[in-house]
Short mmCIF file of C-alpha atoms in Angstrom, two decimals:
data_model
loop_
_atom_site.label_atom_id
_atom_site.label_comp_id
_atom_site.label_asym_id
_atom_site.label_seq_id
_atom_site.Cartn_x
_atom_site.Cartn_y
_atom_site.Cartn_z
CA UNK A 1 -41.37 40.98 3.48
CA UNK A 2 -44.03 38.35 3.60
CA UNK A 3 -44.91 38.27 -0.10
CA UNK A 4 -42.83 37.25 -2.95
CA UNK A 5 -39.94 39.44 -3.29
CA UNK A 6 -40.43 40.97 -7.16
CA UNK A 7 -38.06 42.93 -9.21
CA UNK A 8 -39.11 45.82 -8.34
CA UNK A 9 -38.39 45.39 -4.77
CA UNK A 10 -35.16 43.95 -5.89
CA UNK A 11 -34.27 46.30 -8.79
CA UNK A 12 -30.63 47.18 -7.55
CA UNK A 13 -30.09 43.74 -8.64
CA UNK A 14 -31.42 43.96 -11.94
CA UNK A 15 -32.59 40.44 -11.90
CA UNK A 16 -32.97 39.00 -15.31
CA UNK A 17 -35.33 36.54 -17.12
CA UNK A 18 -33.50 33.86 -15.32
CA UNK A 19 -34.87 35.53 -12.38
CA UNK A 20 -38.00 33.23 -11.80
CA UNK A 21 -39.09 31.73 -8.69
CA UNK A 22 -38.02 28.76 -7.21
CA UNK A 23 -40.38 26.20 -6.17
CA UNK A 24 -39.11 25.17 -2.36
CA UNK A 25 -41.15 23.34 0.17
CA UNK A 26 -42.91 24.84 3.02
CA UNK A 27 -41.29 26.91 5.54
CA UNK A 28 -40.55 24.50 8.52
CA UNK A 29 -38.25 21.88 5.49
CA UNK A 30 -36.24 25.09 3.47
CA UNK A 31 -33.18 24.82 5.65
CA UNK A 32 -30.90 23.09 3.33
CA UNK A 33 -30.49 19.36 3.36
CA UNK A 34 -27.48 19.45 5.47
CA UNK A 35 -28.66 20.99 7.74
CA UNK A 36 -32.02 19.83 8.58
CA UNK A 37 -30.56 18.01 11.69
CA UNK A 38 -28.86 20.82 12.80
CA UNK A 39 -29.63 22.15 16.53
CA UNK A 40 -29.52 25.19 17.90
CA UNK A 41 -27.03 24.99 21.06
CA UNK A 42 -29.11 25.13 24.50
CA UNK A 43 -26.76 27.49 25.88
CA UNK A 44 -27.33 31.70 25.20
CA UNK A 45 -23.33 32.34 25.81
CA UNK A 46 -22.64 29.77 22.68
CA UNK A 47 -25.40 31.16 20.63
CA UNK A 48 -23.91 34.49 21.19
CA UNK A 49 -20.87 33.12 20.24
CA UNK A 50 -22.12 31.75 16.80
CA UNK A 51 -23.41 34.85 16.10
CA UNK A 52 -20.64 36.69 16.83
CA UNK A 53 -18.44 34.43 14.31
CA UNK A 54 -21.20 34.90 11.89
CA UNK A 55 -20.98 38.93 12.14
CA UNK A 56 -17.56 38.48 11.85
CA UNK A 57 -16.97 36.34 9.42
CA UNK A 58 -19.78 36.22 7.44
CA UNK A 59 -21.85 39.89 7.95
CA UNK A 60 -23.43 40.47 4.40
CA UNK A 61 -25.37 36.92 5.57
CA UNK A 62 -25.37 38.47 8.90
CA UNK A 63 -26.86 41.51 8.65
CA UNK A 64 -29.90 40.15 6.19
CA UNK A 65 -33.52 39.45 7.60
CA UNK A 66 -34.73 35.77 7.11
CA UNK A 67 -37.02 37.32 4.37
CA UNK A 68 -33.88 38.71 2.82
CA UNK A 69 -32.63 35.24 3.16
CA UNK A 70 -35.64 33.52 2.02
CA UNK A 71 -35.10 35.51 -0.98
CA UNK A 72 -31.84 34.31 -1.47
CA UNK A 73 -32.96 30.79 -1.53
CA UNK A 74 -35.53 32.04 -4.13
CA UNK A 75 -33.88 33.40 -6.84
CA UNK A 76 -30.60 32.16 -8.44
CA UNK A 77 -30.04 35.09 -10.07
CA UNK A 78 -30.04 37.37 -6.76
CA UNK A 79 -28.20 34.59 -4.89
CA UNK A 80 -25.13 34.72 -7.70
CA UNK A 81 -25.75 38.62 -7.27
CA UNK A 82 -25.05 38.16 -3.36
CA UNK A 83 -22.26 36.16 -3.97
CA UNK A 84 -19.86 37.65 -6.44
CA UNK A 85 -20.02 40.68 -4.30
CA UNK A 86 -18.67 39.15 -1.18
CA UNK A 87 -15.50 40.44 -0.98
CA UNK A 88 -13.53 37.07 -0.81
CA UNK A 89 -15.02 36.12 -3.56
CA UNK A 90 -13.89 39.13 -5.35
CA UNK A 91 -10.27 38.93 -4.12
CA UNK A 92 -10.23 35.23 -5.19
CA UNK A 93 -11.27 36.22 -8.70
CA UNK A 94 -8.62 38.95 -8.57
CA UNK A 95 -5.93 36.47 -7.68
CA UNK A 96 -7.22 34.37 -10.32
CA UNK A 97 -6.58 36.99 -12.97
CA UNK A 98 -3.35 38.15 -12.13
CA UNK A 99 -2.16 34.34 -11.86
CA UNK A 100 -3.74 34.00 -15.15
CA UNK A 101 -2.30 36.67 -16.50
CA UNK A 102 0.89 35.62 -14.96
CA UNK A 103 0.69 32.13 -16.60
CA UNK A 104 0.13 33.30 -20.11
CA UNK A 105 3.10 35.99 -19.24
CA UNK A 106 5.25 33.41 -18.48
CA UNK A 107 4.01 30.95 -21.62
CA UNK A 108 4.79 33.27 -23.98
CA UNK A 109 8.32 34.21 -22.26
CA UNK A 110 9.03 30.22 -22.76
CA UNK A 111 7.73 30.38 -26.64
CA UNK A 112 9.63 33.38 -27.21
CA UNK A 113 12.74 31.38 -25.63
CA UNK A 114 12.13 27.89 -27.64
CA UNK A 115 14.25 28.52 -30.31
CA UNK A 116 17.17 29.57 -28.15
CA UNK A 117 16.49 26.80 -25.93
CA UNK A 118 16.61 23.94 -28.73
CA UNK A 119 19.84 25.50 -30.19
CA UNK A 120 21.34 25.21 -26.39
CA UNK A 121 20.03 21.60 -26.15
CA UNK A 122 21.75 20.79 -29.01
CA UNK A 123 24.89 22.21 -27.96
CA UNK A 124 25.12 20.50 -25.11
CA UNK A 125 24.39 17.31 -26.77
CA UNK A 126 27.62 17.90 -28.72
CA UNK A 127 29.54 18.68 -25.50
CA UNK A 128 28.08 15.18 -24.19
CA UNK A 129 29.12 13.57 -27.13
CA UNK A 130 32.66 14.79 -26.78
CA UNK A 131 33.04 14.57 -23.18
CA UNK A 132 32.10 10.92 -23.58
CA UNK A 133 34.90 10.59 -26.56
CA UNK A 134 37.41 12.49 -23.76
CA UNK A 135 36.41 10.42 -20.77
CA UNK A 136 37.11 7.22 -22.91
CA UNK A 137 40.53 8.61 -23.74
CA UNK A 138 40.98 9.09 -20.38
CA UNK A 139 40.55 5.88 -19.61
CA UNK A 140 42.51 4.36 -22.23
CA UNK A 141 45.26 6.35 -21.00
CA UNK A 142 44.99 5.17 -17.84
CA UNK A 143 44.81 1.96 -18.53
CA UNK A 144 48.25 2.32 -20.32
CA UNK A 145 49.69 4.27 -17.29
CA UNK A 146 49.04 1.44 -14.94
CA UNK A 147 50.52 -1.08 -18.19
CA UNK A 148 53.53 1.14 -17.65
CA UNK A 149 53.73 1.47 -14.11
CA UNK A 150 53.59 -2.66 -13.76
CA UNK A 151 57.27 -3.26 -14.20
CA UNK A 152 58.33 -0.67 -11.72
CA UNK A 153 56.22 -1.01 -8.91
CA UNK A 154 57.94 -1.79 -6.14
CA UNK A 155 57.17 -5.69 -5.12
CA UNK A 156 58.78 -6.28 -9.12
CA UNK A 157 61.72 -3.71 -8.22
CA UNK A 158 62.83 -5.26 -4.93
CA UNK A 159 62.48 -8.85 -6.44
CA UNK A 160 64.69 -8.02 -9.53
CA UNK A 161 66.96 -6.27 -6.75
CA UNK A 162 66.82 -9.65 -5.11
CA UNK A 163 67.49 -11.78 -7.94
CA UNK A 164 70.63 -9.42 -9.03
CA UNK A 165 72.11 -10.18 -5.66
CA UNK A 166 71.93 -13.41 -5.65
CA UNK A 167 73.15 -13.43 -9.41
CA UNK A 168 76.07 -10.99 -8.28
CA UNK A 169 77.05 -13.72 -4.84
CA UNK A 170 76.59 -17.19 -7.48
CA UNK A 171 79.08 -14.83 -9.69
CA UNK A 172 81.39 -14.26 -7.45
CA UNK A 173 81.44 -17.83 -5.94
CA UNK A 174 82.00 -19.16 -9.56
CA UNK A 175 84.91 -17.06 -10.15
CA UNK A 176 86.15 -17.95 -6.90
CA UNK A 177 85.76 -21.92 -7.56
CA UNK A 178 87.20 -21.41 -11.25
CA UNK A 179 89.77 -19.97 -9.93
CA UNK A 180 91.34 -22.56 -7.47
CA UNK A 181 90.27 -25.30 -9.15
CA UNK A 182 92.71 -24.57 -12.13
CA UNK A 183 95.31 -27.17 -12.75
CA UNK A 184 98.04 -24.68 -13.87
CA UNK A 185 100.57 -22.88 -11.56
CA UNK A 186 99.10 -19.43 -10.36
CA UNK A 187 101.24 -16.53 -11.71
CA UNK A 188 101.37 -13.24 -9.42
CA UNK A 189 99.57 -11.07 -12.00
CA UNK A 190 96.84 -13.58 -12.60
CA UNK A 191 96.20 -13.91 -8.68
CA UNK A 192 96.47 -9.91 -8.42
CA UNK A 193 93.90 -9.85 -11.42
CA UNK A 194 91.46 -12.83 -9.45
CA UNK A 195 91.61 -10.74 -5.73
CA UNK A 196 90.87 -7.13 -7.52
CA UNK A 197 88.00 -8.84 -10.00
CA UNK A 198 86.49 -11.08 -6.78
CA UNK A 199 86.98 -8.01 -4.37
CA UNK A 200 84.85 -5.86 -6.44
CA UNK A 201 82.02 -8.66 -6.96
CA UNK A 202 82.01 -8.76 -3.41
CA UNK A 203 81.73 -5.13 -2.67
CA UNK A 204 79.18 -4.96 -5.13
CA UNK A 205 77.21 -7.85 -3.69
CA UNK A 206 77.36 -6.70 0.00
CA UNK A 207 76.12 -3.13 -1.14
CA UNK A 208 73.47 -4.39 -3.09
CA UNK A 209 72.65 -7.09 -0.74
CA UNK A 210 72.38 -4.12 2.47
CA UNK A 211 70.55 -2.05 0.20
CA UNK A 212 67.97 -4.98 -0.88
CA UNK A 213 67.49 -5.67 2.95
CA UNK A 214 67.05 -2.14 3.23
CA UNK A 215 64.53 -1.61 0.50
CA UNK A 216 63.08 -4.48 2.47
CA UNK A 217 62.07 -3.05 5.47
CA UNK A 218 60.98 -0.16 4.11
CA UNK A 219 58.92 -2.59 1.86
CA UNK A 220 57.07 -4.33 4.89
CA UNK A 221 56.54 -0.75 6.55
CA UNK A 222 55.17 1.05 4.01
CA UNK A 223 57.66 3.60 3.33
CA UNK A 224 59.92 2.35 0.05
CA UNK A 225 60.16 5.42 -1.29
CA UNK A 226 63.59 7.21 -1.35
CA UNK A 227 64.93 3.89 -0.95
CA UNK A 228 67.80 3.36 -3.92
CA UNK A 229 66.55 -0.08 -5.52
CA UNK A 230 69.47 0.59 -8.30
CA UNK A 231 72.48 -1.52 -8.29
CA UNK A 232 74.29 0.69 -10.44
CA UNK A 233 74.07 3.57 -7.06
#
């Protein structure tokens, strides 16, 4: 075409008022700004190349005249025309649709949900609320537990095992000293009564006293339990 394309030539577009010429500047300075620098490669195989891409990628562009193309430039209306039919346009539009339709699918699942929603964040605000009351009771009980557990651990057991020993030997060696140094003749039965009462505080103090060396070792190792720490065993 070497006149300006009209709408009659370009009726399947319908062009409308919009439609009027565009002023552009001679022939030689139309390419588009960007590309006004742009050379052609030198070498035919790269050319075909580049035109082979364009085909390719591109063939509505590809397939047009530059008169065709000229046209394009011309009229806004016929350039919008050519361009929502490309077919990537079209598919992006279609994508666009269906995630917008999508979106307002999935708004209006959330509104329909909001009430439920604010009932369940309140409930779980009360369950917050009272598993903080229960964790605090848990750690008040705790903290009594280990009150409790202070007197019998077993660094306090084996020292009041300790101390009873040596209580149970002093006792015994008092007896014993009360005993001979009394002024008054020694009767058989009170003697009898001295050797059974002394015997026993021995016996007593030499099981407690192997079981406190026991308890011990087993102390320094690691492995008190099961040891008796009792002196009434």
């Amino acid at each position: 075409m070497s006149s300006p394309t009209n709408a009659a030539v370009l009726s399947e577009f319908e062009p409308t008022e919009r439609g009027t010429p565009v002023g552009l500047p001679p022939y030689e300075t139309r390419v588009p700004e960007p590309m006004n620098n742009y050379n052609l490669p030198s070498s035919p195989r790269l050319i075909a190349e580049k035109v082979q891409r364009l085909g390719e990628q591109f063939p509505t562009f590809a397939n047009k005249s530059a008169d065709d193309l000229e046209d394009l430039l011309r009229f806004e209306d016929l350039f919008q025309a050519h361009i929502d039919g490309l077919e990537q346009v079209q598919l992006m539009r279609t994508l666009e649709y269906e995630l917008r339709e999508e979106n307002e699918r999935l708004a209006e699942v959330n509104l329909s949900s909001e009430d439920e929603l604010r009932k369940m964040r309140d409930s779980v605000a009360e369950l917050q609320m009272f598993a903080s009351s229960l964790t605090s009771r848990l750690y008040e009980l705790v903290q009594e537990h280990l009150d409790l557990q202070k007197p019998y651990s077993p660094m306090l057991l084996l020292q009041r095992l300790r101390d009873e020993v040596k209580a149970l030997d002093e006792q015994a060696e008092t007896s014993a000293r009360a005993f001979m140094a009394g002024d008054a003749p020694i009767e058989s039965g009170e003697c009898e009564d001295f050797v059974r009462t002394y015997k026993q505080l021995r016996l007593r103090y030499h099981s407690s006293e192997a079981r406190c060396r026991l308890a011990d070792a087993a102390y320094r190792s690691g492995s008190l339990s099961g040891v008796p720490l009792s002196l009434d065993r």
